[in-house]
PDB file of C-alpha atoms in Angstrom:
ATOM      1  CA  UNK K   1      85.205 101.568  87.195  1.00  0.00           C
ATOM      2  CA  UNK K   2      83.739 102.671  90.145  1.00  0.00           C
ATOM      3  CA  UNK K   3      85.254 104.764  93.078  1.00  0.00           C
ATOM      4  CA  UNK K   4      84.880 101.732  95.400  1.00  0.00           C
ATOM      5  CA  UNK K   5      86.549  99.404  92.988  1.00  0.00           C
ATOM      6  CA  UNK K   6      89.254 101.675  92.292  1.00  0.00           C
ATOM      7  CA  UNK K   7      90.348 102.187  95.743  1.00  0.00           C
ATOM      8  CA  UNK K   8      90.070  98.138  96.168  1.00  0.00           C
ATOM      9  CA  UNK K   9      92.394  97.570  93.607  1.00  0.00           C
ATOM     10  CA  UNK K  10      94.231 100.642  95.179  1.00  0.00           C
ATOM     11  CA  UNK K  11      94.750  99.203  98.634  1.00  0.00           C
ATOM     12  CA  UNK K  12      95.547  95.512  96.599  1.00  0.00           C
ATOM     13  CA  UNK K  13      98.406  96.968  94.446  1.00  0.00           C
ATOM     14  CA  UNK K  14      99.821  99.065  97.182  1.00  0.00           C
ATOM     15  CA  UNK K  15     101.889  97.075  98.734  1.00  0.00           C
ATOM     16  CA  UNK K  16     102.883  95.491  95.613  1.00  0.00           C
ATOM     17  CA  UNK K  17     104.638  98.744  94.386  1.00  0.00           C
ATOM     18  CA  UNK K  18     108.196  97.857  94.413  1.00  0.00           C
ATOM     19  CA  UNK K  19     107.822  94.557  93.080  1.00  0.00           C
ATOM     20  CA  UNK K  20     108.138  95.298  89.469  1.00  0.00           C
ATOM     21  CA  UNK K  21     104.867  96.957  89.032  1.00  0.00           C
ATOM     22  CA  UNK K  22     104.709  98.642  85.817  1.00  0.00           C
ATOM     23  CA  UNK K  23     103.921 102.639  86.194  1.00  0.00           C
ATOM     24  CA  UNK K  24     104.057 105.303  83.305  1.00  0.00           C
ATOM     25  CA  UNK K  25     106.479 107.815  83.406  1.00  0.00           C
ATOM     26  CA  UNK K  26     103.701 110.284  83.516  1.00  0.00           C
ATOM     27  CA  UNK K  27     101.963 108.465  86.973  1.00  0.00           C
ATOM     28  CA  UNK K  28     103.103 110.183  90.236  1.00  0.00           C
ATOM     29  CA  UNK K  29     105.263 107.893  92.358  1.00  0.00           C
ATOM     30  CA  UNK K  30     102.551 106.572  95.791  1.00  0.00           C
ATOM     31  CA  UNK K  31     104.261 106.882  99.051  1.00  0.00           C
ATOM     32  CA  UNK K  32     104.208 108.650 102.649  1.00  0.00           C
ATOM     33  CA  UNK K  33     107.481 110.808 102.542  1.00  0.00           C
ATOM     34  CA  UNK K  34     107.007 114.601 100.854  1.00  0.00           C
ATOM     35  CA  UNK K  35     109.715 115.558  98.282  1.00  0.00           C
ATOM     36  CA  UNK K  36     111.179 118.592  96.785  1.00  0.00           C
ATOM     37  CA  UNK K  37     112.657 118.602  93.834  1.00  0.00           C
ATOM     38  CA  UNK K  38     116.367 120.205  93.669  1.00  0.00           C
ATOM     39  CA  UNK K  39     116.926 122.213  90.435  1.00  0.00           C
ATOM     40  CA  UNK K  40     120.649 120.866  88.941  1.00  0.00           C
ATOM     41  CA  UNK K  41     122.737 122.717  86.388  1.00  0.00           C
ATOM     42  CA  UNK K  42     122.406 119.329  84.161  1.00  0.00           C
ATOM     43  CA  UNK K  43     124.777 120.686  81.470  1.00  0.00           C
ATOM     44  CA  UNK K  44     127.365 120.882  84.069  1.00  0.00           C
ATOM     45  CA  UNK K  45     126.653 117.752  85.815  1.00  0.00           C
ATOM     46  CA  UNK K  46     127.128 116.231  81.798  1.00  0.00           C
ATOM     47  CA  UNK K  47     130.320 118.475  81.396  1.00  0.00           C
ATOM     48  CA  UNK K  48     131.948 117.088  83.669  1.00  0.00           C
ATOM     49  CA  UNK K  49     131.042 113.109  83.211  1.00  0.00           C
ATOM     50  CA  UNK K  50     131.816 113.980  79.856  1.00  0.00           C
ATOM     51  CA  UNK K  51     135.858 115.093  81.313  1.00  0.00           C
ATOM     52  CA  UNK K  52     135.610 111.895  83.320  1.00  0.00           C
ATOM     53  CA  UNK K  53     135.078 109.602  79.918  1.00  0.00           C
ATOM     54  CA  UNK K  54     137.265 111.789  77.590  1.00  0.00           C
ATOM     55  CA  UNK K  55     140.164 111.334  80.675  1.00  0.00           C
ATOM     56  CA  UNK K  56     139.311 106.888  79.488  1.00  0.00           C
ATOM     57  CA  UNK K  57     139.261 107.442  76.069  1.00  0.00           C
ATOM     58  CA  UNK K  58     135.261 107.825  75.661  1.00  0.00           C
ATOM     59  CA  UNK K  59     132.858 110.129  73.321  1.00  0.00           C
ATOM     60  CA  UNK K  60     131.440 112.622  75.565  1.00  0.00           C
ATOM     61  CA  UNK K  61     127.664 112.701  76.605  1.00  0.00           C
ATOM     62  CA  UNK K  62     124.819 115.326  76.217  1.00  0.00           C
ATOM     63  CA  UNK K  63     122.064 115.788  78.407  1.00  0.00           C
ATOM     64  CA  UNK K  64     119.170 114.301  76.903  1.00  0.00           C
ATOM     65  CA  UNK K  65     115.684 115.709  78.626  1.00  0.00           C
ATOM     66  CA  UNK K  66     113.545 112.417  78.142  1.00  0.00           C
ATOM     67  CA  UNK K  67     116.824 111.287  80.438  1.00  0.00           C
ATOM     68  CA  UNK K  68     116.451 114.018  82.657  1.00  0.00           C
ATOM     69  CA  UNK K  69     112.672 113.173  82.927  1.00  0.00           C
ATOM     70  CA  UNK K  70     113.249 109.367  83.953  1.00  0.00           C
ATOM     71  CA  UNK K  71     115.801 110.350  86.401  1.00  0.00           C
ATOM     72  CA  UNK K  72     113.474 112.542  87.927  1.00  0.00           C
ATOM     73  CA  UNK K  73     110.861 110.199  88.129  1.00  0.00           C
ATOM     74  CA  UNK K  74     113.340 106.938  89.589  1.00  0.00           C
ATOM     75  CA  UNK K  75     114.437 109.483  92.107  1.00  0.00           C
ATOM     76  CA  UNK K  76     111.294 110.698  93.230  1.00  0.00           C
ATOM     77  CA  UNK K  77     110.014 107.261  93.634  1.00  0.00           C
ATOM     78  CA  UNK K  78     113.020 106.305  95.533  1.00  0.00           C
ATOM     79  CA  UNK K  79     112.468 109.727  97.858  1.00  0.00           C
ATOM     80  CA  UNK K  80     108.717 108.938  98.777  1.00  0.00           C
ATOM     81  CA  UNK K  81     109.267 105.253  98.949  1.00  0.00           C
ATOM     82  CA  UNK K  82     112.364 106.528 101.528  1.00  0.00           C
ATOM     83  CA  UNK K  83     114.178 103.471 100.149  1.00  0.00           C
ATOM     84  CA  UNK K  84     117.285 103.559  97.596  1.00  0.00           C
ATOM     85  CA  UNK K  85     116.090 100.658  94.790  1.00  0.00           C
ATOM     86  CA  UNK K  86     116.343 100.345  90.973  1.00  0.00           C
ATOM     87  CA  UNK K  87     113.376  98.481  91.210  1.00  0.00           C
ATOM     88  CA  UNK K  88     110.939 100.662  93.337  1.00  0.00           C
ATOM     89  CA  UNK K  89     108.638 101.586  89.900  1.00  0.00           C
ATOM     90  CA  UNK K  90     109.558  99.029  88.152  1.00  0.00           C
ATOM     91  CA  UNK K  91     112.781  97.281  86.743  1.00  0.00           C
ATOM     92  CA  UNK K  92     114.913 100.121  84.894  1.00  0.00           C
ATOM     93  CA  UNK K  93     113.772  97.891  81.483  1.00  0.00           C
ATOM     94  CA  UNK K  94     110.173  98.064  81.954  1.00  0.00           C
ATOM     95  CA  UNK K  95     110.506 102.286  83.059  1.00  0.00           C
ATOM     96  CA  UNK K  96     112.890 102.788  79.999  1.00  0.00           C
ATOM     97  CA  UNK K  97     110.054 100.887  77.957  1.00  0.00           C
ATOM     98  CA  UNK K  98     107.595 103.200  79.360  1.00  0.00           C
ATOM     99  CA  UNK K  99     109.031 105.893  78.904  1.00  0.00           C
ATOM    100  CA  UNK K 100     110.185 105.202  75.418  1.00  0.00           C
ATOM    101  CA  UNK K 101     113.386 105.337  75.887  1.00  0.00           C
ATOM    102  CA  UNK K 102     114.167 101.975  75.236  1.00  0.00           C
ATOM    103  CA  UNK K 103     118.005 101.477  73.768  1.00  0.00           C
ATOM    104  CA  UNK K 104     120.536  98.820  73.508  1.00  0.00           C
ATOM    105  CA  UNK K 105     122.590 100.349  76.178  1.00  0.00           C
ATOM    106  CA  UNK K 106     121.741 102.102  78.678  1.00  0.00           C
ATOM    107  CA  UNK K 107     122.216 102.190  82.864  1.00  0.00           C
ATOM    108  CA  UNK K 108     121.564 103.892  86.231  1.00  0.00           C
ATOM    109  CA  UNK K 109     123.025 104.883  88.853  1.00  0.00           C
ATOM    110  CA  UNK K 110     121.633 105.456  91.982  1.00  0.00           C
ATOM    111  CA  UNK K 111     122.814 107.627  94.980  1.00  0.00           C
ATOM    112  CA  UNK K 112     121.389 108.540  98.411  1.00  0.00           C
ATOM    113  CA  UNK K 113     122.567 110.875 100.995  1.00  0.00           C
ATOM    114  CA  UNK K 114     125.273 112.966  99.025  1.00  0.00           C
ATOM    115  CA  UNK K 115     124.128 116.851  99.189  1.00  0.00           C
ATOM    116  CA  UNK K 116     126.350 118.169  96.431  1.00  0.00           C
ATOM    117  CA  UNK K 117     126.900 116.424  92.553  1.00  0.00           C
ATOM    118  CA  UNK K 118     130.304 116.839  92.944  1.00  0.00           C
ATOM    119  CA  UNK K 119     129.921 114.124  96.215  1.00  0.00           C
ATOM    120  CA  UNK K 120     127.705 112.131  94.457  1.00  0.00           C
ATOM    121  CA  UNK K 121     130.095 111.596  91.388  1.00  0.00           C
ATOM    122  CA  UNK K 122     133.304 111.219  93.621  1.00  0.00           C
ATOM    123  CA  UNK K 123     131.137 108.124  95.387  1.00  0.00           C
ATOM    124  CA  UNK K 124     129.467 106.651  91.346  1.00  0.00           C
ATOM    125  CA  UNK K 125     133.756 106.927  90.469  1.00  0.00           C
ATOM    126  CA  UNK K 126     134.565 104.720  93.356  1.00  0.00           C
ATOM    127  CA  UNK K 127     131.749 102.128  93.122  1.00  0.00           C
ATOM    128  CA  UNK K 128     132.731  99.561  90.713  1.00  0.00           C
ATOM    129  CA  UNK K 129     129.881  98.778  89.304  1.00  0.00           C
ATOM    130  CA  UNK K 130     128.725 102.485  89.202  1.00  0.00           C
ATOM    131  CA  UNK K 131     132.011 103.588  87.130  1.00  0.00           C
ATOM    132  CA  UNK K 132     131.846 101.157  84.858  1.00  0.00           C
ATOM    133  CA  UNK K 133     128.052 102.424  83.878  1.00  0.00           C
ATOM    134  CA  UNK K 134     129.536 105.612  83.456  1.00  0.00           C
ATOM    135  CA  UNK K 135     132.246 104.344  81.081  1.00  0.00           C
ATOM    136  CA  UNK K 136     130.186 102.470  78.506  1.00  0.00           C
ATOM    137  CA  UNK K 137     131.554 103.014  75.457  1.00  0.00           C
ATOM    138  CA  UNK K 138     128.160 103.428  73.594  1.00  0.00           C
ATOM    139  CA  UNK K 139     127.092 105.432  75.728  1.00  0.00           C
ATOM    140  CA  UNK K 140     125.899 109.300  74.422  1.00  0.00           C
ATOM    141  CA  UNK K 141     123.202 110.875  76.878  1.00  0.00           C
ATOM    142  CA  UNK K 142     122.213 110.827  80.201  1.00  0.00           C
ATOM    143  CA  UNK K 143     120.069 112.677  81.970  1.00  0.00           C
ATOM    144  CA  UNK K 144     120.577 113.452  86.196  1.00  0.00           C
ATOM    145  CA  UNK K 145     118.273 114.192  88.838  1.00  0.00           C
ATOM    146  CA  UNK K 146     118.287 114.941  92.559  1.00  0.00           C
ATOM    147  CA  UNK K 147     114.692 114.752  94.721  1.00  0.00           C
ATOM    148  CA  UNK K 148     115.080 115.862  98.922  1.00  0.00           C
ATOM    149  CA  UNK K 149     112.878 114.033 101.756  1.00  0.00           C
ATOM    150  CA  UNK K 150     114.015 115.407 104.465  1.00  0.00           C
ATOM    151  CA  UNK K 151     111.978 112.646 106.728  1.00  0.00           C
ATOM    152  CA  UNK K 152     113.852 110.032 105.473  1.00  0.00           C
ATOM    153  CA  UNK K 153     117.033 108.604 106.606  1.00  0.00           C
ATOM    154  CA  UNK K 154     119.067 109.504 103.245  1.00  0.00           C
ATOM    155  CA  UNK K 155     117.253 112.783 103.380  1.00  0.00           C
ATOM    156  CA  UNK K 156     118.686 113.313  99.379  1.00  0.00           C
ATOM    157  CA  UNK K 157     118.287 110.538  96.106  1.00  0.00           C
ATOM    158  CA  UNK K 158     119.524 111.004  92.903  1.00  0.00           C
ATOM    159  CA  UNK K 159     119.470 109.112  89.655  1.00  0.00           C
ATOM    160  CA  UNK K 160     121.404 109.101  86.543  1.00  0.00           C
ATOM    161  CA  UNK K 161     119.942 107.869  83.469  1.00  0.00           C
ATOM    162  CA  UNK K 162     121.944 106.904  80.832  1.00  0.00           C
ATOM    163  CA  UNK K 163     121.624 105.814  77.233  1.00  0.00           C
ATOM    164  CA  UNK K 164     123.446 104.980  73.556  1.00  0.00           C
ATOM    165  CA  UNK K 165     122.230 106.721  70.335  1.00  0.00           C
TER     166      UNK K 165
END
């Protein structure tokens, strides 16, 4: 394919790409707002969601790094899109797909904003929807991942990835 043609289709596709466009894992997120990645003690972050689910009766979770990878990924997209979406990338199906990661249960949680894991957790236990991801009984690994854009409005995104055996 030629240059030309491949920034045609390039200038075609961009504005389609948080409509359920279908990237690889391995693809770098397109978007205006620079992002750093924030280094997270993962085992802890696991340690305690593991405390949370053994306080409701649950198996414990490990961190898993294909996890850790797709988190990484969702919130990066999410950081230079400047937009909190599960669907910015692609629908969580179609990136757990890609990634090979597909199970028959898994979930996400998305955050924006919160500076510290311990904030973002306190807000995932108080969302509905967001605890009862985190209490899936099936569930065995996640993995967790904070990106920074400090242009944005949220200025923080994470993601947590999480999946049965």
């Amino acid at each position: 394919m030629t240059p030309f043609r491949l920034l045609a289709l390039a200038l075609v596709a961009l504005p389609l790409a948080g409509c359920g466009s279908r990237l690889s894992l391995t693809e770098e997120p397109k978007a205006a707002y620079e992002t750093r990645t924030t280094i997270l003690d993962e085992v802890a972050a696991a340690a305690a969601i593991s405390a949370y689910r053994v306080q409701h009766g649950l198996t414990p979770v490990v961190v898993d790094p294909g996890l850790v990878k797709a988190a990484a990924w969702q919130a990066a997209n999410n950081a230079r899109h400047g937009q909190l979406s599960h669907d910015v990338g692609g629908s969580f199906t179609s990136r757990m797909n890609n990634a090979g990661l597909a199970r028959s249960y898994a979930a996400e949680n998305l955050s924006a904003g919160s500076e510290t894991f311990d904030q973002v957790f306190a807000r995932w236990k108080a969302s509905p929807e967001h605890n009862r991801n985190m209490l899936i009984p099936q569930l065995r690994r996640i993995g967790i991942a904070r990106v920074d854009a400090p242009a944005t409005r949220y200025k923080r995104f994470w993601a947590l990835v999480m999946a049965g055996n």
